PDB file of C-alpha atoms in Angstrom:
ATOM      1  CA  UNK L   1     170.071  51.351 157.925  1.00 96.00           C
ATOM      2  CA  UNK L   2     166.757  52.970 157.488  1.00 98.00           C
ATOM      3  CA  UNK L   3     164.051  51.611 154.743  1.00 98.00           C
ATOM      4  CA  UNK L   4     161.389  54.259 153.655  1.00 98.00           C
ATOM      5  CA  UNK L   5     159.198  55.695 151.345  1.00 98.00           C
ATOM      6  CA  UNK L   6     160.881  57.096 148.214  1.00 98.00           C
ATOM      7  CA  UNK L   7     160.703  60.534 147.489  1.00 98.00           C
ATOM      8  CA  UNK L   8     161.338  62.681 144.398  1.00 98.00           C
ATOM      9  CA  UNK L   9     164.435  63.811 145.835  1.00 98.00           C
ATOM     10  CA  UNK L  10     165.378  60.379 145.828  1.00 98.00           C
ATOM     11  CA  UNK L  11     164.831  59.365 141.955  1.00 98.00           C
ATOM     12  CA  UNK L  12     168.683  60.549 140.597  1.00 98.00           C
ATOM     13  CA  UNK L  13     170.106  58.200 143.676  1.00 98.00           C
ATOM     14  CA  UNK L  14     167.622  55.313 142.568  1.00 98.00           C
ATOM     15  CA  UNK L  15     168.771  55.813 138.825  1.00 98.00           C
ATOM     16  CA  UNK L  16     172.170  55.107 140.123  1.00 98.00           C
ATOM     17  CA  UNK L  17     171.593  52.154 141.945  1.00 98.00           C
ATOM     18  CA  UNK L  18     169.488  51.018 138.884  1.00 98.00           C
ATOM     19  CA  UNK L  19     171.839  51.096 136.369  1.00 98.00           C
ATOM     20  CA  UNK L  20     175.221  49.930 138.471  1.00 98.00           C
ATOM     21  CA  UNK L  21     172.719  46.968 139.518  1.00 97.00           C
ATOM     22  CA  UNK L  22     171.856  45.978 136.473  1.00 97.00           C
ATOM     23  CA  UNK L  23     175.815  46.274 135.012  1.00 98.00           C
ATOM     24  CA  UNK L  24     177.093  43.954 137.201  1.00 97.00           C
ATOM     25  CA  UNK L  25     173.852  41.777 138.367  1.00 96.00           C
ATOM     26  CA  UNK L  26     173.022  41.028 134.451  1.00 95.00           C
ATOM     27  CA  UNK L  27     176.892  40.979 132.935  1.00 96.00           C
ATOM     28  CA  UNK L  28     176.953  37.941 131.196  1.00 94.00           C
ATOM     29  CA  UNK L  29     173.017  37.576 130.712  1.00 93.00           C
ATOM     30  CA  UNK L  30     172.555  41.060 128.891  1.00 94.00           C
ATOM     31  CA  UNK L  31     174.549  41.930 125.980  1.00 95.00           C
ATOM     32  CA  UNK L  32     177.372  43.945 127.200  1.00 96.00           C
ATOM     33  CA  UNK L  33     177.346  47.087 124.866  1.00 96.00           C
ATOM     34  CA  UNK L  34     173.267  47.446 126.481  1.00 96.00           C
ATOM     35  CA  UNK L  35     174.782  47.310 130.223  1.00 97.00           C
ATOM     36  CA  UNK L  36     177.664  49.567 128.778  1.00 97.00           C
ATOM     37  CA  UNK L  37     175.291  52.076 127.094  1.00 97.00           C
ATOM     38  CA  UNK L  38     173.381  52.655 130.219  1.00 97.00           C
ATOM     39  CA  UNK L  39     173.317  55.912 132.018  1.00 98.00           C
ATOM     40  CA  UNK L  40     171.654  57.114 135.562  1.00 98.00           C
ATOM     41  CA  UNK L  41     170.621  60.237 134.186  1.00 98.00           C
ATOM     42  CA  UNK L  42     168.577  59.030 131.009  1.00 97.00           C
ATOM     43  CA  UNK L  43     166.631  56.812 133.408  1.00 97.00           C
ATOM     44  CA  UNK L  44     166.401  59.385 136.090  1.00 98.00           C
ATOM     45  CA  UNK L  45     162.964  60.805 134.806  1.00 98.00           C
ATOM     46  CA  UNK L  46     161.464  57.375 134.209  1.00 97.00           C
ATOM     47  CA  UNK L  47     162.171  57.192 137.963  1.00 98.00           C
ATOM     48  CA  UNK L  48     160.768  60.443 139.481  1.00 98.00           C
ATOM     49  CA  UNK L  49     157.809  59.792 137.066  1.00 98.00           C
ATOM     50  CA  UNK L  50     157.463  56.321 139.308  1.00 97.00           C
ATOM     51  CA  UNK L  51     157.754  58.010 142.706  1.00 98.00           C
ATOM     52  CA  UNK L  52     155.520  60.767 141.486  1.00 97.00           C
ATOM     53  CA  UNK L  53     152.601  58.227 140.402  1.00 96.00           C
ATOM     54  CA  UNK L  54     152.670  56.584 144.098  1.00 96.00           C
ATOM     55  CA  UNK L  55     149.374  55.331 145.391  1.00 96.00           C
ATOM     56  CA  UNK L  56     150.847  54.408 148.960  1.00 96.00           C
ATOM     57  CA  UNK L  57     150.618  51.381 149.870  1.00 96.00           C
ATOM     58  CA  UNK L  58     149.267  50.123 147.157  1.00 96.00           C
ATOM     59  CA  UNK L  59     152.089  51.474 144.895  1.00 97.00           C
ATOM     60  CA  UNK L  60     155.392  53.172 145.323  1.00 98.00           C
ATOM     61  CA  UNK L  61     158.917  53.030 145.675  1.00 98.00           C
ATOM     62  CA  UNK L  62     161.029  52.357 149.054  1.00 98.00           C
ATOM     63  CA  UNK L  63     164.725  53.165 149.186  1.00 98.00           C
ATOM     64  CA  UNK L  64     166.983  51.652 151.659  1.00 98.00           C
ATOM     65  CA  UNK L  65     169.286  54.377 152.877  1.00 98.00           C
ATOM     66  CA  UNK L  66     172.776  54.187 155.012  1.00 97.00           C
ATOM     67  CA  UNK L  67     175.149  56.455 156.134  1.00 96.00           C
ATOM     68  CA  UNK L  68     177.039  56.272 152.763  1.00 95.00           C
ATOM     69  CA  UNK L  69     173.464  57.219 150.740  1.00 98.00           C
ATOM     70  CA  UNK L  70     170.630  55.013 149.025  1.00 98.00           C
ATOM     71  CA  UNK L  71     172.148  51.700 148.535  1.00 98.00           C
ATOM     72  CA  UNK L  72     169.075  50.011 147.771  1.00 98.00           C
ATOM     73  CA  UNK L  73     165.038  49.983 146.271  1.00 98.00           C
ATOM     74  CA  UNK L  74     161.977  48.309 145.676  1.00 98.00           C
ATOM     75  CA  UNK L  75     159.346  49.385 143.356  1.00 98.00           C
ATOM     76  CA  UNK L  76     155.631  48.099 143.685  1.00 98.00           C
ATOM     77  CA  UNK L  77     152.332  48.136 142.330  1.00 97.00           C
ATOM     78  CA  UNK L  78     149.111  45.824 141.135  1.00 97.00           C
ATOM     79  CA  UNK L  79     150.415  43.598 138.314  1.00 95.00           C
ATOM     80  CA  UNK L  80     148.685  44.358 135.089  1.00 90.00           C
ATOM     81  CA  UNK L  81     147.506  40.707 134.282  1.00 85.00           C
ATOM     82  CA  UNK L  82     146.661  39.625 137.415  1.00 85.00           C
ATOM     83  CA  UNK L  83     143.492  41.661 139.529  1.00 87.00           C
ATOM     84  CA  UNK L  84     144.300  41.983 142.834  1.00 90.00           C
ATOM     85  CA  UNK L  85     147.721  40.922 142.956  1.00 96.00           C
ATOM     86  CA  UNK L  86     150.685  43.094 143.882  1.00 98.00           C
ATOM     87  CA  UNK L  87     153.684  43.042 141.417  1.00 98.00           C
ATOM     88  CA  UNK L  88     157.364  43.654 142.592  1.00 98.00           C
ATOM     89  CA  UNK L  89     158.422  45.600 139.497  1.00 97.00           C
ATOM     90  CA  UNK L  90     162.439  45.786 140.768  1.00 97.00           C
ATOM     91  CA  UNK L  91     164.110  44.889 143.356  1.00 98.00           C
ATOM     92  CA  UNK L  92     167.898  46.426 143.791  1.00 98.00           C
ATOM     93  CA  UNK L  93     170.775  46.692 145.595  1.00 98.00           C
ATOM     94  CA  UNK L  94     174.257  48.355 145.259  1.00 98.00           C
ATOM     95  CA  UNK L  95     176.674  45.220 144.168  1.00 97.00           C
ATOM     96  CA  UNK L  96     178.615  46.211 147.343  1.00 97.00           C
ATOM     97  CA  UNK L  97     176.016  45.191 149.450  1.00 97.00           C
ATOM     98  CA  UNK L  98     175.282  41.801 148.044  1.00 96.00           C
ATOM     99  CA  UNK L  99     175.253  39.298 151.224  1.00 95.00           C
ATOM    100  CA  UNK L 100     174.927  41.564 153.734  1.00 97.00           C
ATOM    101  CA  UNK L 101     171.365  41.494 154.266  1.00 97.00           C
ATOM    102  CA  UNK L 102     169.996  44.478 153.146  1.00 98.00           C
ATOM    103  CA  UNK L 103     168.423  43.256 150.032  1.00 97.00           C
ATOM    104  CA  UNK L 104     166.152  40.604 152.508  1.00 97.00           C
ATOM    105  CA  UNK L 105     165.875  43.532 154.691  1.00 98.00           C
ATOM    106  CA  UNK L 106     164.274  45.573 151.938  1.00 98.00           C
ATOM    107  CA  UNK L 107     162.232  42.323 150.552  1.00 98.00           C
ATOM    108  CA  UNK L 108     160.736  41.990 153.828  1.00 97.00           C
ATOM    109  CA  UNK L 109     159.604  45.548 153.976  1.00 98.00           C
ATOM    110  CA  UNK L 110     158.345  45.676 150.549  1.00 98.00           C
ATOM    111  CA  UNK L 111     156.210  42.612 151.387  1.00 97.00           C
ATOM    112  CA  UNK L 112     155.036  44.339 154.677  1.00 97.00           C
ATOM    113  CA  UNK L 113     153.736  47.231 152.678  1.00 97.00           C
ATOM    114  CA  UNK L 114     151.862  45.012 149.957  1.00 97.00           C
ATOM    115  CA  UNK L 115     150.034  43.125 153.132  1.00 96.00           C
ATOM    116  CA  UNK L 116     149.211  46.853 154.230  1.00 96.00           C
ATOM    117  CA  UNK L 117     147.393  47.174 150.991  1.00 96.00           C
ATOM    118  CA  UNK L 118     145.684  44.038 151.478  1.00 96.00           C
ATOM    119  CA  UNK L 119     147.112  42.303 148.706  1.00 97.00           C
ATOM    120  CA  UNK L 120     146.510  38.405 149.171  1.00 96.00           C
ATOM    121  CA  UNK L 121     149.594  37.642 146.038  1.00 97.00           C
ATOM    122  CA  UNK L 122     152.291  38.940 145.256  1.00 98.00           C
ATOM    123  CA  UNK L 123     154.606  38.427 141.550  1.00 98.00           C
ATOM    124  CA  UNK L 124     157.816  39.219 140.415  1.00 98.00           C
ATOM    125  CA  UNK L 125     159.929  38.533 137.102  1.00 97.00           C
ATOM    126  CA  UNK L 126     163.271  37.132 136.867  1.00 97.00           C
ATOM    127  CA  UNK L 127     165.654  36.280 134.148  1.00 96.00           C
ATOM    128  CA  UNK L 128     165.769  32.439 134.199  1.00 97.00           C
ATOM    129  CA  UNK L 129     169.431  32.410 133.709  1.00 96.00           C
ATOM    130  CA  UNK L 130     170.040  34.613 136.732  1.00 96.00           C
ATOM    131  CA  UNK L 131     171.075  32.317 139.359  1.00 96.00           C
ATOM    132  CA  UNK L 132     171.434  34.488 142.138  1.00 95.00           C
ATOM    133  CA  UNK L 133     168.698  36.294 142.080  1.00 97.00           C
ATOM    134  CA  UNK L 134     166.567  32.799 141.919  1.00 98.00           C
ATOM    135  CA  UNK L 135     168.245  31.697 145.017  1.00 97.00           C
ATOM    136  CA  UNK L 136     167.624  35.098 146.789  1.00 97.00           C
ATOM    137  CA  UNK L 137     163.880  35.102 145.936  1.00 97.00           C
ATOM    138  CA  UNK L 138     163.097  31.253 146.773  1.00 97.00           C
ATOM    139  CA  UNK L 139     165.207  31.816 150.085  1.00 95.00           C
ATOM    140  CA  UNK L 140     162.252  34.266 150.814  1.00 94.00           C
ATOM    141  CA  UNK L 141     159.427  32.048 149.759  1.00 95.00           C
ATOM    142  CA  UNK L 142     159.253  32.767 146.117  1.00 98.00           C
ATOM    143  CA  UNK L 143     158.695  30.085 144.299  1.00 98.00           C
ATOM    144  CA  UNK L 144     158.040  29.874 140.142  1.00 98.00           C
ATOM    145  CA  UNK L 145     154.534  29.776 138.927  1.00 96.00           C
ATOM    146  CA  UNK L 146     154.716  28.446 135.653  1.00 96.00           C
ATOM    147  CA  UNK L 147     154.572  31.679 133.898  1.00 96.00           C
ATOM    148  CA  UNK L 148     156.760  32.769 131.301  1.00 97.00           C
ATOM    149  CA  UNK L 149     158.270  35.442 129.039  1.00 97.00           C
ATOM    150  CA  UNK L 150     160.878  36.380 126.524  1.00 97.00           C
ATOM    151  CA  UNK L 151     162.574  39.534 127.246  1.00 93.00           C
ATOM    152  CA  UNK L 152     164.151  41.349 124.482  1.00 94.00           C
ATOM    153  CA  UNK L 153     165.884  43.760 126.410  1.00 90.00           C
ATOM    154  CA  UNK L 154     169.245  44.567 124.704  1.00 89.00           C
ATOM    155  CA  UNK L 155     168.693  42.858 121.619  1.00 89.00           C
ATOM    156  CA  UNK L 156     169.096  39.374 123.015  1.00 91.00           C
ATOM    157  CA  UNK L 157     165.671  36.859 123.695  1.00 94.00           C
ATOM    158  CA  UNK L 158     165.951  36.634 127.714  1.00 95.00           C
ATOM    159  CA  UNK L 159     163.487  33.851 129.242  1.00 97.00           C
ATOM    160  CA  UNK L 160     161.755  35.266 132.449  1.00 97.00           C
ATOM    161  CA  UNK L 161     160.287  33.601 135.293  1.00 98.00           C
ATOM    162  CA  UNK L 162     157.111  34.870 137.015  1.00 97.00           C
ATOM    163  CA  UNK L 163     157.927  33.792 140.807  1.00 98.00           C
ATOM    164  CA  UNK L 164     154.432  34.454 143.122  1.00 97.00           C
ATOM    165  CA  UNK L 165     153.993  33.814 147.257  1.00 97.00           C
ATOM    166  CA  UNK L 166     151.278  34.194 149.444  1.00 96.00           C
ATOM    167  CA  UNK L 167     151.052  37.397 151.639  1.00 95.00           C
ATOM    168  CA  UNK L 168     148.521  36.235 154.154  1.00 79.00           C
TER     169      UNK L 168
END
């Protein structure tokens, strides 16, 4: 397994991990005919528009990467509400990798690269109803702020967690 910087070569592979992600990570949370209606290549562009915009390390996009391709990807950047705090924008895996380690892996060296940039915080967002994910994050020292949003994504009012941890 190799973790890197993503390149724009890389953006159709992160598309695909995106949307199979987010089809089975958000089945039951998301209304079904959004997950169903999603496609790799409408997304693709938003994605090499991402990778293009990288401000390493204080931005960008890492893929994690085995022999059978990208399975994996964090994207990164200064949160828009909060100065001087790095926001974890998305955090993915394939669904076939779920358990095996990669996704800490990946966590681990997206939080290296925020304490590169000298970030002292970091944030993230997570669908309150998402159970798994929760655990993952507050397994690596996440923990909820008290900050809150409703997501509309789909059509349906999602509740979202901001989750924060030190970087020092």
């Amino acid at each position: 397994m190799q973790i890197r910087q993503a390149g724009l070569d890389d953006a159709s592979a992160v598309a695909g991990v995106y949307v199979r992600s987010w089809q089975v990570a958000f089945a039951g949370l998301v209304p079904q005919r959004y997950l169903d209606a999603m496609d790799a290549s409408r997304v693709e562009p938003d994605w090499k528009s991402l990778i293009a915009e990288t401000r390493w390390p204080s931005s960008g996009v890492l893929v994690t990467e085995t022999e059978t391709g990208i399975v994996g990807f964090a994207s990164f950047g200064p949160s828009e509400k909060a100065p001087g705090v790095a926001e974890i924008g998305t955090l993915y895996t394939l669904p076939e990798v779920w358990g095996t380690g990669i996704g800490k892996q990946l966590m681990l060296a997206t939080l290296a690269t925020l304490k590169q940039a000298d970030y002292p915080q970091a944030a993230l967002w997570v669908l309150e109803d998402n159970e798994r994910a929760r655990r993952f994050y507050e397994a690596a020292g996440w923990r909820p702020d008290g900050a809150a949003v409703v997501d509309t994504t789909g059509g349906a009012s999602l509740n979202k967690l901001r989750y924060s941890r030190p970087l020092g």
